[in-house]
Amino acid sequence: MNGWLFAIVQTLCVVFFAPFMAGLVKWMKCKLQNRQGPPPWQPYRNLLKLSRKQVVLADTASFVFRIAPYVVFSVTIVAVSVVPVISVQLPTAALADVIVLVGFLSLARFFLSLAGMDVGTSFGGMGSSREVTISSLAEPALLMAFFTLAMNASSTNVSTVIAHLSQGSLILYPSLIFSSLGLILVAIAETGRIPIDNPATHLELTMIHEAMILEYSGRHLALMEWAAMLKLTLYSLLIVNLIVPLGVALTLRPGDLLLGAVSVSCKLLLLALFLAVVETAQAKMRLFRAPQYLGLAFILSLLGMMSHIILEVR
Amino acid sequence: MLVRLSFIFLGVSGIAAAWGGALALLTVATEQAGLPLGLPWRQVLLHIDPLSGFFLFIVGTITSITACYGPNYIKEHIGGPQPPGTLTFFTGLFVAAMLFVLLATDAFSFMVAWEIMSVSSYFLVVFEHHKAENRSAAFLYLLMAVIGGAIILLAYGVLAAFGGSFSFYAMATAQLSPTWATIAFLLAFVGFGMKAGIVPLHVWLPQAHPVAPSHVSALMSGVMLKVAVYGFIRFVWDLLGGILWQWGVLVLLIGAASAVLGVLYALMQHDLKRLLAYHSVENIGIIYIGLGLSMIFSATGHTGIAAVALIAALYHCLNHALFKSLLFLGAGAVLQQSHHHDMENMGGLVRRMPVTAICFLIGCISICALPPFNGFVSEWLIFQAALQGTVLKSGILGAMIPVASAMLALTSALAIACFVKVYGVIFLGRPRSRQAAEAQEVSFGMKSAQVILALCCLGFGIFPTWTVIAISTIPEQLLGTGLAKAAGNSWLWLTPIDKQTASYGAPSVLLGLLVSWLIVFFFLHPLKRDNRIRIAPAWDCGFGPLTPRMQYTAASFSMPIRRIFSFVWCIFEKTEPAQPGRGPRYFIKISDWSWLVFYIPIGKLLLQIAQRTSRIQGGNLRVYLAYSFFTLLFLLWVIV
C-alpha cells in the first residue's frame, strides 16, 4: 500500500515539476544566447493563464478535437506513473512494461495527430503528416534501444531494468553505449527539439508540434502544452535513470529516497544544460534530412542489440 | 423477405459455429462424426479439437455479426442489375465451405471444401460483374486460388504417399525424411500462403477484396485468410511435425517482409477498401512472424517460449478478424453513404455519421496496436517471445529475431501513420464532395454490427488473461506445453513468461487512464466558473474563407513517407504546367513492384510458351489421331 501511495505522490511531483523543466531549458538557452529570457517558472504562469481563458473552438471541430487534449494528457500521466524516478520500488511499473510505455506515447501521438487533422486547415494536416513520418522512423529505434536494455536485464519491466543496471558493475558494455546514444537521438526527435523541430517558432514551414496544436485555445491548449512538457520530462527521466542509474533508491527508506531525489534533480539539471547547449550550438535540420538523423539513431540501437547478442550473451 | 431470411439463417449458423468452437476450445474436447456424403468407400469424417474449435469460433462470430449488417447493406442491390439471390446463396455456401474446411479430417474432404470456398468466394467477388475491373480482379483471384489449391494438393500428396492414406491420422504418423518433409513444408507454405496473402503472393488480395460487397470483404479479409492460417498450422504442426528451424527462419523473414511491405503499400492507397486489403497483408505478416518465432523456438527445444509465440499468433488471428471486419463494415457504411471509393472525395463524416465514426476510431486504434485495445496485446506477446531470443545458441538466429522485431516495430509505427491518414481524411476535416456533405448515419442493423465488433475489440484488449488461458489449450495440443504461469497470478495481470520478466495489467491501465482523465477534467472545470465554449470560424490568416480544397489530402499526407521510402514502390509522377483555361495538373501512379518483378514476366513467359505450343495445333484430324496414338503407345511403354 505504501508503494502505491509513493507511486501516486511521485507521479504528481513529476507532473507539477514538468513545466519547470521546460522553463529551465528555455532560461538556460536564453542565457547562453545572451538574451534576457523569461524566468524558469514562466510556464506555470502561462498554464494558469490559459486554463482560466475561455475556449474558442473552430466551427469545423468534432468531438475528436475536444477529447484529444484530455486523452493526450491523461495517457502521458499514466506513462509517467510507470517510470521509476527516485526509487525502483514502484508497484505501477508492473502494470505496464517498457513496450506498453512506448504504446502509451504512440496513443498520445495518435490523438494529437488526429486533432491536427480535425479542423481542416492545412497547417494541422502538415503538422500531423510530419509528426507521424518522424515518429514512424523514431519508434523502431526507440524500441530497439529499450529492447537492448531489457535483454540485458532479461526483463521488460522498467523498474527491474533500472535496478539491474544500477546493481551491475561499472563496466561499460558496448551495447549500453550504443543504445544510450540511440535513445538520446530518438528522445530529441520525439520531444520536438532542435535539430528536428523548433519549439520556439511559429514559422509554418518548419513547425511540427506547434502546427498540430495551432487551433487550440484556453484550457485545451494548456493541456496540450503541459503534455508536451511532461513528455520532455518523461524522456529526460528515462535517459538519466537508464543511462546513469546512479543514486536511484532500491528501497523505500527515507534516507535512500532523499538521496535518490537529490541525485535525480542533479542529473536532470545537467541534462537540461546539455539540451540548452545542443540547442544553442545546432541549427534546425531540413525536414528531409530528418530520416538520416533517425536512421543513425536506428543503426545505433540495432548495433547495440547486435553487440549485446553477439558479444555479451556468451 | 427471402434475403432477410437467408441472413437470419446465416446468423444462426454463425452463432452455432461460434458456440461449438468455444465449447471445443474451453473443454478441450475432441469429437468425431461421420457424414453420409462423398464417395461410397470413403465416408466423410468430421473432427473437432481445440485448434479447429478456435478457428470455428472466429468464423462463427464474424459470420453472425456480418449477418446483422448484411440485410440493410444489400438493399441497394435489390432491383439493381444483379439479383441479390446470387449474393446470399454464395455467401451461405462460402461460410459453409469455410466451416467444413475447419472440420475436415482427411485431405480429400479438406480439398473439396477448400475449392468450394474458393469458387463460391469467386462468385461473390464477381458479383458486380458489369464493371470490367471487377471481372479482371475476380479472374486473377480465381487463377491464384486454383494454383494455390493445386500446390496444397501436392503437399498433401507427399504426406499421403508416406502415410499411405488421405486421412489426417495416417498423415500425422507418417515418417518423412528431412528432404521430403522440407518439400512438403515448402509446398504447404506456398499453397496456404497464396490464400493468406503473404508477399509476394499477395497481388490478388488488394484486387479482389475491395470489389466484393463490404460484408463479404469483411468475411474474406477477416475470416477466409484465417482459414488459410488454420490450414498452415494444421499442416505444419499437426500433420508434418518434426519442425526444422530453417523453416521457421523462412516463415519469419517472409512474415516480416509482408508486414512492412503491406503497410507501406497501404500507405499509398487512396481507395479505402484497397488500403484495408493491404493492411490484411500486413497483419498476416505479423501472424507469420509469430508463427515463425514459434517454429524456431520449438525446433530448438524451447517449447515454453514457442507456446507464447504460437498463442501470440493465434491471438492476432482473432484480433485481426475482429478489427478488420469492423473496419470493412465501417468502410461499407461510408461507401454506401458517400458513393465514393476514393478517400480524396470524403471528409467530415464524423459529424454526419457519429456512431460509425466512433466505431471506426476504435477499429483504427486496435489495428494500430495501441493500448488498451486488442491489437496491442498480441503484438506485445510477439515482442515478449522475440525478446527471449537470447536463449538460442546460434548466432544467426540470435541476430535474425531482433531484426524481425525491429521490422514489427516499424510496421506498427507506419500503421499509425496510415490510420491517422485514413481517419483524418475520411472522418475529420471538411467534406470534399457533395455526397460526403450529405451523408446520413446508416441503419440500426449496420450500426449494431459495428458496435458489437468495437466492444469485442475493447473486451479482448482489456481481459487478455482469460483469452490467453483459453487459447493455451492449443499449444498444449500441438506442442505439449501450455502457459501455466499466465494464470498463475490473478486475471488482472498478463504474465506470459513469468512475473519478473514482463507483466501487463490491462484493466488497471484502463482504470488509470479513466481516473486521470476524470481528475484532469474536474480540475479544469471548477463549478463556480463559466466553462462555456465559444464556437468561431477557424483561423484563415485573414485571407478570406477556407475551402475544403485547402486541406491536406491523403496524397499530401503520405508524401514525406513516399519520399523517404521511395525505393519500395514503382512511382510514376508527372506535372503539367498551367495552360490557358486550366491550372497546373499533377498525376501520380504508384504500383506494386511484385507485379513488375514476378507476375508480368511470368505472364509473358506463359504467353510465349502457349504460342510455341500452338504450332502443334494444326487443325488436321489425322494429325490429332496420330498424337493420341503415340501418347497411348508412350503410356503403355511407361506402365509395362
JSON list of C-alpha atoms in Angstrom, two decimals, chain B residues 25-120:
[
{"chain": "B", "resi": 25, "resn": "LEU", "atom": "CA", "xyz": [-11.71, -24.83, -27.06]},
{"chain": "B", "resi": 26, "resn": "LEU", "atom": "CA", "xyz": [-12.72, -24.43, -23.43]},
{"chain": "B", "resi": 27, "resn": "THR", "atom": "CA", "xyz": [-13.47, -28.04, -22.60]},
{"chain": "B", "resi": 28, "resn": "VAL", "atom": "CA", "xyz": [-10.53, -29.37, -24.65]},
{"chain": "B", "resi": 29, "resn": "ALA", "atom": "CA", "xyz": [-12.95, -31.77, -26.29]},
{"chain": "B", "resi": 30, "resn": "THR", "atom": "CA", "xyz": [-12.15, -33.89, -29.31]},
{"chain": "B", "resi": 31, "resn": "GLU", "atom": "CA", "xyz": [-15.24, -35.11, -31.12]},
{"chain": "B", "resi": 32, "resn": "GLN", "atom": "CA", "xyz": [-15.83, -37.01, -34.33]},
{"chain": "B", "resi": 33, "resn": "ALA", "atom": "CA", "xyz": [-18.76, -37.63, -36.58]},
{"chain": "B", "resi": 34, "resn": "GLY", "atom": "CA", "xyz": [-19.24, -39.39, -39.90]},
{"chain": "B", "resi": 35, "resn": "LEU", "atom": "CA", "xyz": [-21.30, -37.88, -42.67]},
{"chain": "B", "resi": 36, "resn": "PRO", "atom": "CA", "xyz": [-23.05, -39.95, -45.33]},
{"chain": "B", "resi": 37, "resn": "LEU", "atom": "CA", "xyz": [-21.52, -37.88, -48.11]},
{"chain": "B", "resi": 38, "resn": "GLY", "atom": "CA", "xyz": [-19.00, -38.29, -50.88]},
{"chain": "B", "resi": 39, "resn": "LEU", "atom": "CA", "xyz": [-17.67, -41.50, -52.39]},
{"chain": "B", "resi": 40, "resn": "PRO", "atom": "CA", "xyz": [-19.14, -44.79, -51.23]},
{"chain": "B", "resi": 41, "resn": "TRP", "atom": "CA", "xyz": [-15.87, -46.26, -49.97]},
{"chain": "B", "resi": 42, "resn": "ARG", "atom": "CA", "xyz": [-14.73, -43.07, -48.31]},
{"chain": "B", "resi": 43, "resn": "GLN", "atom": "CA", "xyz": [-17.06, -41.74, -45.65]},
{"chain": "B", "resi": 44, "resn": "VAL", "atom": "CA", "xyz": [-16.55, -38.07, -44.82]},
{"chain": "B", "resi": 45, "resn": "LEU", "atom": "CA", "xyz": [-15.30, -37.80, -41.26]},
{"chain": "B", "resi": 46, "resn": "LEU", "atom": "CA", "xyz": [-15.65, -34.61, -39.29]},
{"chain": "B", "resi": 47, "resn": "HIS", "atom": "CA", "xyz": [-13.40, -33.88, -36.38]},
{"chain": "B", "resi": 48, "resn": "ILE", "atom": "CA", "xyz": [-13.25, -31.04, -33.89]},
{"chain": "B", "resi": 49, "resn": "ASP", "atom": "CA", "xyz": [-10.41, -30.32, -31.50]},
{"chain": "B", "resi": 50, "resn": "PRO", "atom": "CA", "xyz": [-9.24, -27.09, -29.74]},
{"chain": "B", "resi": 51, "resn": "LEU", "atom": "CA", "xyz": [-7.37, -25.83, -32.82]},
{"chain": "B", "resi": 52, "resn": "SER", "atom": "CA", "xyz": [-10.33, -26.14, -35.17]},
{"chain": "B", "resi": 53, "resn": "GLY", "atom": "CA", "xyz": [-12.61, -25.01, -32.36]},
{"chain": "B", "resi": 54, "resn": "PHE", "atom": "CA", "xyz": [-10.71, -21.75, -32.02]},
{"chain": "B", "resi": 55, "resn": "PHE", "atom": "CA", "xyz": [-10.99, -21.01, -35.72]},
{"chain": "B", "resi": 56, "resn": "LEU", "atom": "CA", "xyz": [-14.63, -22.10, -35.73]},
{"chain": "B", "resi": 57, "resn": "PHE", "atom": "CA", "xyz": [-15.20, -19.52, -33.04]},
{"chain": "B", "resi": 58, "resn": "ILE", "atom": "CA", "xyz": [-13.61, -16.83, -35.21]},
{"chain": "B", "resi": 59, "resn": "VAL", "atom": "CA", "xyz": [-15.58, -17.79, -38.32]},
{"chain": "B", "resi": 60, "resn": "GLY", "atom": "CA", "xyz": [-18.82, -18.15, -36.42]},
{"chain": "B", "resi": 61, "resn": "THR", "atom": "CA", "xyz": [-18.53, -14.87, -34.53]},
{"chain": "B", "resi": 62, "resn": "ILE", "atom": "CA", "xyz": [-17.70, -12.78, -37.56]},
{"chain": "B", "resi": 63, "resn": "THR", "atom": "CA", "xyz": [-20.35, -14.51, -39.68]},
{"chain": "B", "resi": 64, "resn": "SER", "atom": "CA", "xyz": [-23.11, -13.89, -37.20]},
{"chain": "B", "resi": 65, "resn": "ILE", "atom": "CA", "xyz": [-22.12, -10.24, -36.79]},
{"chain": "B", "resi": 66, "resn": "THR", "atom": "CA", "xyz": [-21.97, -9.61, -40.52]},
{"chain": "B", "resi": 67, "resn": "ALA", "atom": "CA", "xyz": [-25.39, -11.24, -40.77]},
{"chain": "B", "resi": 68, "resn": "CYS", "atom": "CA", "xyz": [-26.76, -8.31, -38.74]},
{"chain": "B", "resi": 69, "resn": "TYR", "atom": "CA", "xyz": [-25.07, -5.93, -41.16]},
{"chain": "B", "resi": 70, "resn": "GLY", "atom": "CA", "xyz": [-25.94, -7.58, -44.46]},
{"chain": "B", "resi": 71, "resn": "PRO", "atom": "CA", "xyz": [-29.72, -7.10, -44.94]},
{"chain": "B", "resi": 72, "resn": "ASN", "atom": "CA", "xyz": [-29.59, -3.32, -44.95]},
{"chain": "B", "resi": 73, "resn": "TYR", "atom": "CA", "xyz": [-26.31, -3.14, -46.78]},
{"chain": "B", "resi": 74, "resn": "ILE", "atom": "CA", "xyz": [-27.50, -5.11, -49.81]},
{"chain": "B", "resi": 75, "resn": "LYS", "atom": "CA", "xyz": [-30.78, -3.20, -50.02]},
{"chain": "B", "resi": 76, "resn": "GLU", "atom": "CA", "xyz": [-29.32, -1.04, -52.74]},
{"chain": "B", "resi": 77, "resn": "HIS", "atom": "CA", "xyz": [-28.69, -4.15, -54.85]},
{"chain": "B", "resi": 78, "resn": "ILE", "atom": "CA", "xyz": [-32.37, -5.15, -54.75]},
{"chain": "B", "resi": 79, "resn": "GLY", "atom": "CA", "xyz": [-33.75, -4.16, -58.11]},
{"chain": "B", "resi": 80, "resn": "GLY", "atom": "CA", "xyz": [-30.23, -3.49, -59.32]},
{"chain": "B", "resi": 81, "resn": "PRO", "atom": "CA", "xyz": [-28.52, -5.11, -62.30]},
{"chain": "B", "resi": 82, "resn": "GLN", "atom": "CA", "xyz": [-27.59, -8.24, -60.33]},
{"chain": "B", "resi": 83, "resn": "PRO", "atom": "CA", "xyz": [-30.10, -10.33, -58.37]},
{"chain": "B", "resi": 84, "resn": "PRO", "atom": "CA", "xyz": [-29.37, -10.35, -54.61]},
{"chain": "B", "resi": 85, "resn": "GLY", "atom": "CA", "xyz": [-30.16, -14.05, -54.54]},
{"chain": "B", "resi": 86, "resn": "THR", "atom": "CA", "xyz": [-26.76, -14.79, -56.08]},
{"chain": "B", "resi": 87, "resn": "LEU", "atom": "CA", "xyz": [-25.12, -12.90, -53.27]},
{"chain": "B", "resi": 88, "resn": "THR", "atom": "CA", "xyz": [-27.00, -14.57, -50.44]},
{"chain": "B", "resi": 89, "resn": "PHE", "atom": "CA", "xyz": [-26.70, -18.07, -51.90]},
{"chain": "B", "resi": 90, "resn": "PHE", "atom": "CA", "xyz": [-22.96, -17.87, -52.42]},
{"chain": "B", "resi": 91, "resn": "THR", "atom": "CA", "xyz": [-22.40, -16.18, -49.06]},
{"chain": "B", "resi": 92, "resn": "GLY", "atom": "CA", "xyz": [-24.06, -19.15, -47.40]},
{"chain": "B", "resi": 93, "resn": "LEU", "atom": "CA", "xyz": [-22.09, -21.62, -49.49]},
{"chain": "B", "resi": 94, "resn": "PHE", "atom": "CA", "xyz": [-18.87, -19.73, -48.74]},
{"chain": "B", "resi": 95, "resn": "VAL", "atom": "CA", "xyz": [-19.41, -19.81, -44.98]},
{"chain": "B", "resi": 96, "resn": "ALA", "atom": "CA", "xyz": [-20.42, -23.46, -45.08]},
{"chain": "B", "resi": 97, "resn": "ALA", "atom": "CA", "xyz": [-17.28, -24.34, -47.03]},
{"chain": "B", "resi": 98, "resn": "MET", "atom": "CA", "xyz": [-15.08, -22.46, -44.55]},
{"chain": "B", "resi": 99, "resn": "LEU", "atom": "CA", "xyz": [-16.66, -24.30, -41.63]},
{"chain": "B", "resi": 100, "resn": "PHE", "atom": "CA", "xyz": [-16.22, -27.58, -43.47]},
{"chain": "B", "resi": 101, "resn": "VAL", "atom": "CA", "xyz": [-12.53, -26.88, -44.10]},
{"chain": "B", "resi": 102, "resn": "LEU", "atom": "CA", "xyz": [-12.06, -26.41, -40.37]},
{"chain": "B", "resi": 103, "resn": "LEU", "atom": "CA", "xyz": [-13.83, -29.66, -39.55]},
{"chain": "B", "resi": 104, "resn": "ALA", "atom": "CA", "xyz": [-12.42, -31.88, -42.30]},
{"chain": "B", "resi": 105, "resn": "THR", "atom": "CA", "xyz": [-10.21, -34.68, -41.13]},
{"chain": "B", "resi": 106, "resn": "ASP", "atom": "CA", "xyz": [-8.94, -36.11, -44.34]},
{"chain": "B", "resi": 107, "resn": "ALA", "atom": "CA", "xyz": [-7.19, -34.43, -47.23]},
{"chain": "B", "resi": 108, "resn": "PHE", "atom": "CA", "xyz": [-9.91, -35.41, -49.65]},
{"chain": "B", "resi": 109, "resn": "SER", "atom": "CA", "xyz": [-12.78, -33.61, -47.94]},
{"chain": "B", "resi": 110, "resn": "PHE", "atom": "CA", "xyz": [-10.44, -30.77, -46.95]},
{"chain": "B", "resi": 111, "resn": "MET", "atom": "CA", "xyz": [-9.57, -30.12, -50.58]},
{"chain": "B", "resi": 112, "resn": "VAL", "atom": "CA", "xyz": [-13.17, -30.37, -51.76]},
{"chain": "B", "resi": 113, "resn": "ALA", "atom": "CA", "xyz": [-14.26, -27.86, -49.13]},
{"chain": "B", "resi": 114, "resn": "TRP", "atom": "CA", "xyz": [-11.27, -25.67, -49.86]},
{"chain": "B", "resi": 115, "resn": "GLU", "atom": "CA", "xyz": [-12.10, -25.47, -53.56]},
{"chain": "B", "resi": 116, "resn": "ILE", "atom": "CA", "xyz": [-15.78, -24.81, -52.85]},
{"chain": "B", "resi": 117, "resn": "MET", "atom": "CA", "xyz": [-14.63, -21.97, -50.59]},
{"chain": "B", "resi": 118, "resn": "SER", "atom": "CA", "xyz": [-12.51, -20.53, -53.40]},
{"chain": "B", "resi": 119, "resn": "VAL", "atom": "CA", "xyz": [-15.15, -20.87, -56.10]},
{"chain": "B", "resi": 120, "resn": "SER", "atom": "CA", "xyz": [-18.04, -19.55, -54.03]}
]
